[in-house]
Coordinates of C-alpha atoms (C1' of nucleotides) in Angstrom, one line a residue:
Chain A
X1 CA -26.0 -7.8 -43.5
X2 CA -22.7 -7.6 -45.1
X3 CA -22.7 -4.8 -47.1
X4 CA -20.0 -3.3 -49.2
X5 CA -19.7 -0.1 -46.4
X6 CA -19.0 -2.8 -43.3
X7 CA -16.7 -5.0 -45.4
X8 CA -15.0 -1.8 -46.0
X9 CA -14.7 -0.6 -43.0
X10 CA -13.3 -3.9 -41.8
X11 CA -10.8 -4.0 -44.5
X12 CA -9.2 -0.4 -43.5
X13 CA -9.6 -1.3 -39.6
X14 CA -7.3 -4.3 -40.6
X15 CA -5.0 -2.3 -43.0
X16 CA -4.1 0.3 -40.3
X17 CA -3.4 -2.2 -37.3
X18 CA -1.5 -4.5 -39.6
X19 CA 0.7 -1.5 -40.7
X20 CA 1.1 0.3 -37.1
X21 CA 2.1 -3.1 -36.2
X22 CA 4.5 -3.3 -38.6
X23 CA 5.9 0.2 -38.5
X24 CA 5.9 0.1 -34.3
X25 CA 8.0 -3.2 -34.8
X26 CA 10.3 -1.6 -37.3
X27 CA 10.8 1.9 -36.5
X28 CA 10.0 1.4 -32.6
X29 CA 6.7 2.7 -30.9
X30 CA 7.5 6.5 -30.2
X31 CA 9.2 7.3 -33.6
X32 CA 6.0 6.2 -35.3
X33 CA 3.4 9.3 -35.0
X34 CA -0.1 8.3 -36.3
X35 CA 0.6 10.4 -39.6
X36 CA 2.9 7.8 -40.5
X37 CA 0.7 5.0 -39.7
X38 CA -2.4 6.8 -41.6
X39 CA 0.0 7.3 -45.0
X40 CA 1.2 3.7 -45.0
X41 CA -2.7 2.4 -44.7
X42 CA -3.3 5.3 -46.8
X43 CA -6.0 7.0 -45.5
X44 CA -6.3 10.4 -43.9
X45 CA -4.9 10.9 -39.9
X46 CA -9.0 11.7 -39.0
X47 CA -9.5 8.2 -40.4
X48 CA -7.4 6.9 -38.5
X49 CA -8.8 8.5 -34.8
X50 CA -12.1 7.6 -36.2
X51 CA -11.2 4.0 -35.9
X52 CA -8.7 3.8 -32.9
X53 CA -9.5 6.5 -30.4
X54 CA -5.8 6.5 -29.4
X55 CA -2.4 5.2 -30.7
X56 CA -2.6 2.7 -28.1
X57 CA -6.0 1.3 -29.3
X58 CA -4.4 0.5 -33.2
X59 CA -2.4 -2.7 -30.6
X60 CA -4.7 -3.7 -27.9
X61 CA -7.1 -5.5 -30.4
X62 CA -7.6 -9.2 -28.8
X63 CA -10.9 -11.5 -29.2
X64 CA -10.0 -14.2 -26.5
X65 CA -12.9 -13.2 -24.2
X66 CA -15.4 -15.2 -26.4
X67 CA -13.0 -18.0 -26.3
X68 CA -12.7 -18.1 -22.7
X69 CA -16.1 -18.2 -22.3
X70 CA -16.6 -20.9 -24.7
X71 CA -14.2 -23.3 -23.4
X72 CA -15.8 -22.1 -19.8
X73 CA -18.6 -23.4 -20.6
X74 CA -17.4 -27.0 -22.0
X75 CA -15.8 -27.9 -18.7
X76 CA -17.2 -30.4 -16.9
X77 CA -19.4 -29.1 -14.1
X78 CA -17.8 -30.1 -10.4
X79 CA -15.1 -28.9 -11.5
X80 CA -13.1 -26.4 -8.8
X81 CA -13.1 -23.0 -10.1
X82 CA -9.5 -22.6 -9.5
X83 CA -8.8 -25.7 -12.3
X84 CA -11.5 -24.5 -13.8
X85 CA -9.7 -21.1 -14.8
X86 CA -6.4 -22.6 -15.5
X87 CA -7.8 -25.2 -17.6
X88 CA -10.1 -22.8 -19.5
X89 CA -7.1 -20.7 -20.2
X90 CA -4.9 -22.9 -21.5
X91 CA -7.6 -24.3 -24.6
X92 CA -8.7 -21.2 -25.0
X93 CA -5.5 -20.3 -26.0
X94 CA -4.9 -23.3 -27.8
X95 CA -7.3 -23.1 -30.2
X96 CA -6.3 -19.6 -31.6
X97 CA -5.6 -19.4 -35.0
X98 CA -2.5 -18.9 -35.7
X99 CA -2.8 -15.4 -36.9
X100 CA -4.2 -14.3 -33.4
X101 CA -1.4 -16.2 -32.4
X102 CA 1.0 -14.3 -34.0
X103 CA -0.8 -11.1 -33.3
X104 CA -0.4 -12.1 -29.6
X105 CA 2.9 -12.2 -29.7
X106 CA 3.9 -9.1 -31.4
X107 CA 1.6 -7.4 -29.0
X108 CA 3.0 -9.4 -26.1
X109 CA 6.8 -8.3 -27.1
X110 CA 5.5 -4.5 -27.3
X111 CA 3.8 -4.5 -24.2
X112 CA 7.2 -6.0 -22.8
X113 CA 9.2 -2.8 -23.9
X114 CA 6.8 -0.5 -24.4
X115 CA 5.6 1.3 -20.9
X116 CA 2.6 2.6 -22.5
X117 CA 1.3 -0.3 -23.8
X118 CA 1.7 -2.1 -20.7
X119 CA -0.1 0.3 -18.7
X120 CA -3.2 0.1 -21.2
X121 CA -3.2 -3.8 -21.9
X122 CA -3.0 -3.7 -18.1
X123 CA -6.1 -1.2 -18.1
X124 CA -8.4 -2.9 -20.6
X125 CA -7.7 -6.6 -21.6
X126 CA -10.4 -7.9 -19.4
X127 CA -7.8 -7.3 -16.6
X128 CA -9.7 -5.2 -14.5
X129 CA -10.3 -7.2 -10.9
X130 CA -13.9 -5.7 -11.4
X131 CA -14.4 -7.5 -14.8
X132 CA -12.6 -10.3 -14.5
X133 CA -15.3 -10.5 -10.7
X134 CA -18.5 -10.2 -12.5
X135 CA -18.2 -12.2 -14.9
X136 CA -17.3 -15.0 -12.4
X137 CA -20.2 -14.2 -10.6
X138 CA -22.7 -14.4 -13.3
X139 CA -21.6 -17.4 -13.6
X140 CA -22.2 -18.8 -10.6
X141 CA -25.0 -16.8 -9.3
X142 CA -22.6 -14.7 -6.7
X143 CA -23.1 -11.4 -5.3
X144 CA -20.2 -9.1 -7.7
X145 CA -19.4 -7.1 -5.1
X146 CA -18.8 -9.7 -2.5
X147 CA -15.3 -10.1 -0.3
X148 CA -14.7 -13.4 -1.7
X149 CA -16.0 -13.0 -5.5
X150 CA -13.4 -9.8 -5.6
X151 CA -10.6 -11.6 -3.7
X152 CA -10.7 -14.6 -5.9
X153 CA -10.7 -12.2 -8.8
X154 CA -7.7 -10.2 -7.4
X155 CA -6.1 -13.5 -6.9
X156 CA -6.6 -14.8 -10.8
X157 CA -5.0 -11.6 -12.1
X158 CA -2.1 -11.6 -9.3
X159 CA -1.7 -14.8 -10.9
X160 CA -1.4 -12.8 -14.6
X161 CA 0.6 -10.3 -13.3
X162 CA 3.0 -12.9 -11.6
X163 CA 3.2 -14.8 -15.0
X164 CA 3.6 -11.7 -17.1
X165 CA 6.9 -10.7 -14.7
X166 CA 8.1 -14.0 -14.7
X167 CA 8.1 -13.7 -18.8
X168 CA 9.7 -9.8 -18.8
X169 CA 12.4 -11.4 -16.2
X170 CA 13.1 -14.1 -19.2
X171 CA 12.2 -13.3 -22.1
X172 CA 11.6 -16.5 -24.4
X173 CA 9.4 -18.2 -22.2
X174 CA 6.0 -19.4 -23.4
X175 CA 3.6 -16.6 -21.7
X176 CA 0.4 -19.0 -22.3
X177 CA 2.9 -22.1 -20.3
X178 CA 4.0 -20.2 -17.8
X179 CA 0.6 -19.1 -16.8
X180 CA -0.6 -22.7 -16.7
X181 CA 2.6 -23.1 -14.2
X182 CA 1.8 -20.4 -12.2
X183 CA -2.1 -21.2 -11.5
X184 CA -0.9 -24.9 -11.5
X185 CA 1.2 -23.7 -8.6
X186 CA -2.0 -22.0 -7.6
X187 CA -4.1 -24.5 -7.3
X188 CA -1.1 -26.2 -4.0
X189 CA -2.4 -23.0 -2.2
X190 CA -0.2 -19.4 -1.8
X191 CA 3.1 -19.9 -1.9
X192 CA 5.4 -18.8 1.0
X193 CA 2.0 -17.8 2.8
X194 CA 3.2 -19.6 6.2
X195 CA 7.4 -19.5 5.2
X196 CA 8.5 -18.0 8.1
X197 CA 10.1 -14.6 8.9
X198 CA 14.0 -15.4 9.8
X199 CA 15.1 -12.5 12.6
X200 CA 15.3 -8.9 12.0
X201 CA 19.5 -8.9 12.6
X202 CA 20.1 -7.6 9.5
X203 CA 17.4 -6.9 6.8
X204 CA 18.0 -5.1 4.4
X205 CA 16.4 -1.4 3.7
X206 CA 15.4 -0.8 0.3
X207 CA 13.8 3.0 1.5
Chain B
X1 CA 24.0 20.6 4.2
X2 CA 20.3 22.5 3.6
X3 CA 21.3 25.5 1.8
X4 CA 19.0 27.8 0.5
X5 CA 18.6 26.3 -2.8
X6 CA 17.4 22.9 -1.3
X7 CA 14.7 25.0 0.6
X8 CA 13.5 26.6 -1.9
X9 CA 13.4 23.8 -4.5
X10 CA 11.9 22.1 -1.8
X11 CA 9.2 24.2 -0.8
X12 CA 8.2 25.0 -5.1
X13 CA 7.7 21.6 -5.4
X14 CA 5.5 21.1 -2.4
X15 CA 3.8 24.0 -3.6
X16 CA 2.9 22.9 -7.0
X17 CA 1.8 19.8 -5.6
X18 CA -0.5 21.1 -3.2
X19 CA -2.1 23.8 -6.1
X20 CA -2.3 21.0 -8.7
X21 CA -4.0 18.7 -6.0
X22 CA -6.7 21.8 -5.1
X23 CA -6.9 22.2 -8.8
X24 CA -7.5 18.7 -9.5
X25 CA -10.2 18.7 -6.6
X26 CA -12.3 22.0 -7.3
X27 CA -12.1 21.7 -11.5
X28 CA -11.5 18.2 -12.3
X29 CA -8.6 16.7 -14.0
X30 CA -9.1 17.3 -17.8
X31 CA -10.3 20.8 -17.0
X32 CA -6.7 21.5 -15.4
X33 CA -4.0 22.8 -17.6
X34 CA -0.3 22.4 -16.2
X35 CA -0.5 26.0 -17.2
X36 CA -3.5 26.4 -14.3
X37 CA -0.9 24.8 -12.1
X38 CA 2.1 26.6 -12.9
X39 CA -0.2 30.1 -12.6
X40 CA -0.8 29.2 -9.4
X41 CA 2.2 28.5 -8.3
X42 CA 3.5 31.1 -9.8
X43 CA 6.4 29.9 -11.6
X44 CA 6.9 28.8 -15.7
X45 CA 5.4 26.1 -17.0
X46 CA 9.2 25.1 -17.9
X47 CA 9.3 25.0 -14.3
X48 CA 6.7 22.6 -13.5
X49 CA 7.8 19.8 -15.8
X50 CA 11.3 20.6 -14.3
X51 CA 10.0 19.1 -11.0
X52 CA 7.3 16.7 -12.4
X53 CA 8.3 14.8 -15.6
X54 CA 4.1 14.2 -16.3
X55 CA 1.0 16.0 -15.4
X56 CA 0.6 12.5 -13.3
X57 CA 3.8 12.5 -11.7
X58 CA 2.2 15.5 -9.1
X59 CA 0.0 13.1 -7.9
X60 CA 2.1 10.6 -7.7
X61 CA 4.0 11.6 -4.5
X62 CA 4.0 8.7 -1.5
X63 CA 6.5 8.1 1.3
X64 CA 5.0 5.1 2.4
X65 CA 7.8 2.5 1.4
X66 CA 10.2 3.5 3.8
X67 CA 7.5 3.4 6.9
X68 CA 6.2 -0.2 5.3
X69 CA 10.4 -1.6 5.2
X70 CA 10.4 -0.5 9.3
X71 CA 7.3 -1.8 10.0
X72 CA 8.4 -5.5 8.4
X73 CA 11.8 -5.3 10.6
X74 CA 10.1 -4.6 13.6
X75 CA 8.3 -8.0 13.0
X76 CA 9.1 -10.8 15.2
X77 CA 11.2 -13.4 13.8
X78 CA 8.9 -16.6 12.5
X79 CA 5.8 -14.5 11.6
X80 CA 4.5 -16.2 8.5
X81 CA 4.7 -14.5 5.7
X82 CA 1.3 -13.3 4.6
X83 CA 0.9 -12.1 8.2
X84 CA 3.8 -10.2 8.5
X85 CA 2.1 -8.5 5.1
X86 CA -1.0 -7.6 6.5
X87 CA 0.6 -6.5 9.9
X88 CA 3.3 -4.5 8.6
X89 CA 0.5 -2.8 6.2
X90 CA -1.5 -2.2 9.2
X91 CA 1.1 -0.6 11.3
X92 CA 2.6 1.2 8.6
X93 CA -0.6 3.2 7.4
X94 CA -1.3 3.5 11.2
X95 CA 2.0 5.8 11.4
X96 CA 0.7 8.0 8.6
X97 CA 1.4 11.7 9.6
X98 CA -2.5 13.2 9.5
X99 CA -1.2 15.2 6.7
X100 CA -0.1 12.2 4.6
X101 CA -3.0 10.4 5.5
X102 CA -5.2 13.8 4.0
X103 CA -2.9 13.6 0.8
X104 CA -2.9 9.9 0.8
X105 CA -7.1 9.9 0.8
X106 CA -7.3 12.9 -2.3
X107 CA -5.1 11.0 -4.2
X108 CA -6.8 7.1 -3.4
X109 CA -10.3 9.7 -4.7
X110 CA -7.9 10.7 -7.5
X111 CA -7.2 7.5 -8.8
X112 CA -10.6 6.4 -8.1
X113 CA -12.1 8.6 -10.8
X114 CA -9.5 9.8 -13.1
X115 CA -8.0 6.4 -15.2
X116 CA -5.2 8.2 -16.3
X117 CA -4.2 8.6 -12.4
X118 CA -5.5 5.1 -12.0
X119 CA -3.2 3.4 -14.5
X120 CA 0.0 5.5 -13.3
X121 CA -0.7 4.5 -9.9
X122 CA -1.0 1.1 -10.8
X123 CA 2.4 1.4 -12.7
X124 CA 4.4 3.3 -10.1
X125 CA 3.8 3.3 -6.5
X126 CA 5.2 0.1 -5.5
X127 CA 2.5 -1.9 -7.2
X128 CA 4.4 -3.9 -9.5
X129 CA 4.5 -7.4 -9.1
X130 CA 8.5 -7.5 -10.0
X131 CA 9.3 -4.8 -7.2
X132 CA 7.8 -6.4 -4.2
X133 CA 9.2 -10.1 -5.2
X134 CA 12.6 -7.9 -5.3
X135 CA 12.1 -6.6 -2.2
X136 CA 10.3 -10.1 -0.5
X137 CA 13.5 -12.0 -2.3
X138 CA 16.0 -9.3 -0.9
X139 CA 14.4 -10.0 2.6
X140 CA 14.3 -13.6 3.0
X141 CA 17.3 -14.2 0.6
X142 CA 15.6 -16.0 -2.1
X143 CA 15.9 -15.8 -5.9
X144 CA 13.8 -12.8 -7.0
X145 CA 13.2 -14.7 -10.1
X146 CA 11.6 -17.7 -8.9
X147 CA 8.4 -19.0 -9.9
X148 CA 7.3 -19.2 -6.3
X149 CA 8.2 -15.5 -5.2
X150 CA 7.0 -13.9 -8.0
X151 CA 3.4 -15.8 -7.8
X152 CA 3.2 -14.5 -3.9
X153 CA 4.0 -11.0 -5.3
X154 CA 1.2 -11.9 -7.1
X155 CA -1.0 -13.0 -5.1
X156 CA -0.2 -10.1 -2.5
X157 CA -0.8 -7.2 -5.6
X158 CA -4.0 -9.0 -6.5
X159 CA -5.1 -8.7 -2.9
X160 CA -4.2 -5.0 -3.2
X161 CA -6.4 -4.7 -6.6
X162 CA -9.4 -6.2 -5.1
X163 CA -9.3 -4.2 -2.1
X164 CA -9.1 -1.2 -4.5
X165 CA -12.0 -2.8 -6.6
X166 CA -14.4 -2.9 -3.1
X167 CA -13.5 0.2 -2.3
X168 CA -14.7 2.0 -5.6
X169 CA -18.0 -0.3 -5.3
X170 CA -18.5 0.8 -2.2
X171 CA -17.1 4.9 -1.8
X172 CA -17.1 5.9 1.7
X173 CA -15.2 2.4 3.3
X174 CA -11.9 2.9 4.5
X175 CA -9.0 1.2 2.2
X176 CA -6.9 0.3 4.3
X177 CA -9.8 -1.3 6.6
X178 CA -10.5 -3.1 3.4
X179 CA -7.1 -4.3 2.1
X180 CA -7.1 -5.7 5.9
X181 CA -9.9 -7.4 5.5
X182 CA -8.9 -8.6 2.5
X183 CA -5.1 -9.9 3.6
X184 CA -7.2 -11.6 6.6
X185 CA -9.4 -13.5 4.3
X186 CA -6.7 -14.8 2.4
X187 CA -4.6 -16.1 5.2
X188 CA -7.2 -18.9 5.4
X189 CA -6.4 -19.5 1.5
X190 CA -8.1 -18.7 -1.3
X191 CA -11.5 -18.2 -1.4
X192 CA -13.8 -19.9 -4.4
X193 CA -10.9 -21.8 -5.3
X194 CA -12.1 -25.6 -5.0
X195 CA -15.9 -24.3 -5.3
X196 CA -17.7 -26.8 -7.3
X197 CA -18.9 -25.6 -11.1
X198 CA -22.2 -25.5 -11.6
X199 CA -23.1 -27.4 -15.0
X200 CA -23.4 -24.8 -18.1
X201 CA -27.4 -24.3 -18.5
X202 CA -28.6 -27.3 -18.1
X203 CA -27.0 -30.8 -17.0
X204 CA -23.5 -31.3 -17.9
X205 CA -22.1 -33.0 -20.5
X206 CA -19.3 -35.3 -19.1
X207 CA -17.3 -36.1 -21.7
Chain C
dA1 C1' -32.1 5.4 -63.4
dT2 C1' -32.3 9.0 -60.2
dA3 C1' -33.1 11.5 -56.2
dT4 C1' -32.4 11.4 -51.4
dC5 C1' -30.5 10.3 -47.0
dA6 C1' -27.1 8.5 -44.1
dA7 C1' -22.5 7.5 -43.3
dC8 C1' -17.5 7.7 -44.5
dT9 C1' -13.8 10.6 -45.4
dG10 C1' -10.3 14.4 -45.8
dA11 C1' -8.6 18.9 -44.8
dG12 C1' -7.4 21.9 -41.5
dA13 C1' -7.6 24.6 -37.3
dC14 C1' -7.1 24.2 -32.4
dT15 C1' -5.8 22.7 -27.5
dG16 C1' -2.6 20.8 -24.5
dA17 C1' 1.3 17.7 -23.1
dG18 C1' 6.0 17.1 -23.4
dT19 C1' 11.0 18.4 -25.2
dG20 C1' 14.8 21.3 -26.2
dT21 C1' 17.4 25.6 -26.3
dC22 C1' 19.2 29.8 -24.8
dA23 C1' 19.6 33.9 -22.3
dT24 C1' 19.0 35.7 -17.6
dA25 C1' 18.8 35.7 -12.7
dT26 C1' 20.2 33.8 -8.2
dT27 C1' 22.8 31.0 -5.0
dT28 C1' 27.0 29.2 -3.4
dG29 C1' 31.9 29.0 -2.6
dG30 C1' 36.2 31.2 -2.5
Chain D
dC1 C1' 33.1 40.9 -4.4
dC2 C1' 33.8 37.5 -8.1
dA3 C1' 33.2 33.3 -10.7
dA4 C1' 31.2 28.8 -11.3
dA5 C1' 27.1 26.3 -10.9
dT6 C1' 22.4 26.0 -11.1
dA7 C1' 17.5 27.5 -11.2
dT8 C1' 14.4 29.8 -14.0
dG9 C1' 11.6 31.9 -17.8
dA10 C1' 10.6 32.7 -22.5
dC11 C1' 10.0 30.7 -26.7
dA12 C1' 9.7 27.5 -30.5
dC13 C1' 8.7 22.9 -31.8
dT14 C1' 6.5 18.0 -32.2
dC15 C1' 2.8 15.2 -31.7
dA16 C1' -1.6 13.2 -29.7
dG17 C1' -6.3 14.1 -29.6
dT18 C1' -10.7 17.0 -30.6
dC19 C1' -13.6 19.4 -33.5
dT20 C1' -15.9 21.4 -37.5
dC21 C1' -17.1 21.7 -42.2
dA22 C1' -17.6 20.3 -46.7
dG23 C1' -17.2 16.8 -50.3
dT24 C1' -17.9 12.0 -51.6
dT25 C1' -19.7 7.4 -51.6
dG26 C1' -22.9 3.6 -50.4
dA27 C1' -27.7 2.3 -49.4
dT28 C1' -32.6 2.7 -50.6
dA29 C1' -37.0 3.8 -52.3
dT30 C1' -39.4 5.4 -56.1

DNA sequence: ATATCAACTGAGACTGAGTGTCATATTTGG
DNA sequence: CCAAATATGACACTCAGTCTCAGTTGATAT
């Protein structure tokens, strides 16, 4: 049960991320070293690696899986995986607290301009093509490692990548809108896919 | 002109390549100090970050933009899109000098195993969503930022992750026979997408 | 209450990546 | 051959991450 250790531990897990958060936002990611973060939560630094294995870890701290899978499993059955994603996404996202919410975006803007936080939200969020591919088959009883399930998988987080770009390019956009834009888009087929190629007279070289 | 100096500085930094590569190979990744690599080269550690910023930056070495730009202009003129991708792919790994190929297949095992190597490859090497819309945008004379070029950049990297994801399920099938595969799925759209839901355990709740 | 066990914590040493500086060697151009 | 430019090595430094060890605190059974 809850015992005084776990709501402890809880309480300093919260302390640090709320003040690396803070600090990363203020002073900027790589001028805050992990002793500072440790002596503004005030605890030791070996607390601190003992509950964030890296610096990285202290920001990448989301709970929308559940969520997704909840609202998953609310949708109406029939209803075409494709929708069924987008429309998943977008109450799943619309039913975060508004602290999550807020979280969110402070860890949106610092995977913006911060390379290595892009690289590991990137890495672990549940964006793996792998991940994101087995659960969709365990849902619908699918061989994991088949063409389609991974292709369909590969396609859903194109579609985040696309988003997230889209967002970088202007920042101010809505990332959870413009995601529901893009698989709405999505759902019309590829884009481009058949846009044909004018003649090779003068392309341009980027090499 | 090729003076001396650009011959030499030439030839050290193949050379640490290739050592670090062997290194990487025969002892592993963690187990390989830049110290190993600069031992074996025999030159100063100062010297190996002077020709590779990061211990991944060795790895991170591939020529194959400039052979995948030709291969798109050699196109015909009114190839659809997606199958000017998956031709110019095609073509282009087909020119692969056998030594380029050899690097190209340590470093695909490389990032296979090694996350760190996995993340900066995903990062670098052309896979960014926001570099091929550039370079899709620069070819067609579109606007880079639109919603429909960035979601078939996308689309196009997701493609690329999933072939990625088969192959590490499946270690011994060729990549680029995969991503072929893959691109030739998707030209008859995307898989899954209007499949049907099944209801959540038991009969579905309609509301 | 108290003794005991398990877990949390802090201190500090250590490795390795990456940065910066400065003196020395080597190439290039005149 | 000389001087400017540049490549290099040696060294010191910061910081992330790992590890060990000892002290402390919470949980539990008597």
């Amino acid at each position: 049960m809850t015992g005084l250790r776990e709501r402890k531990k809880a309480r300093t897990r919260a302390e640090l991320q709320a003040h690396a958060l803070r600090l990363f936002r203020d002073r900027g990611w790589a001028a805050t070293t992990v002793d500072d973060i440790a002596a503004a939560a005030e605890v030791s630094r070996s607390t601190f690696f003992r509950y964030f294995p890296t610096k990285e870890d202290v920001v990448l701290f989301d709970d929308v899986d559940p969520l997704m899978a909840e609202a998953f499993d609310e949708l109406p059955a029939g209803t075409p995986l494709l929708s069924a994603f987008r429309r998943g996404l977008a109450t799943a996202f619309g039913r975060l607290d508004p602290e999550k919410r807020e979280l969110e975006e402070i860890r949106m803007g610092l995977a913006r301009t911060v390379p290595e936080i892009a690289a590991a939200v990137r890495e672990r969020n549940g964006l793996g093509v792998d991940q994101v591919a087995t659960k969709i088959a365990e849902g619908l009883g699918l061989d994991p490692g088949g063409l389609d399930v991974q292709l369909f998988a590969g396609v859903v987080t194109g579609a985040r990548l696309a988003a997230q770009s889209l967002v970088t390019r202007e920042p101010g956009r809505s990332y959870v809108d413009t995601l529901d834009a893009v698989l709405a888009r999505l759902e019309q087929g590829i884009p481009l896919a058949d846009l044909p190629l004018p003649g090779p007279t003068g392309p341009p070289r980027t090499g």
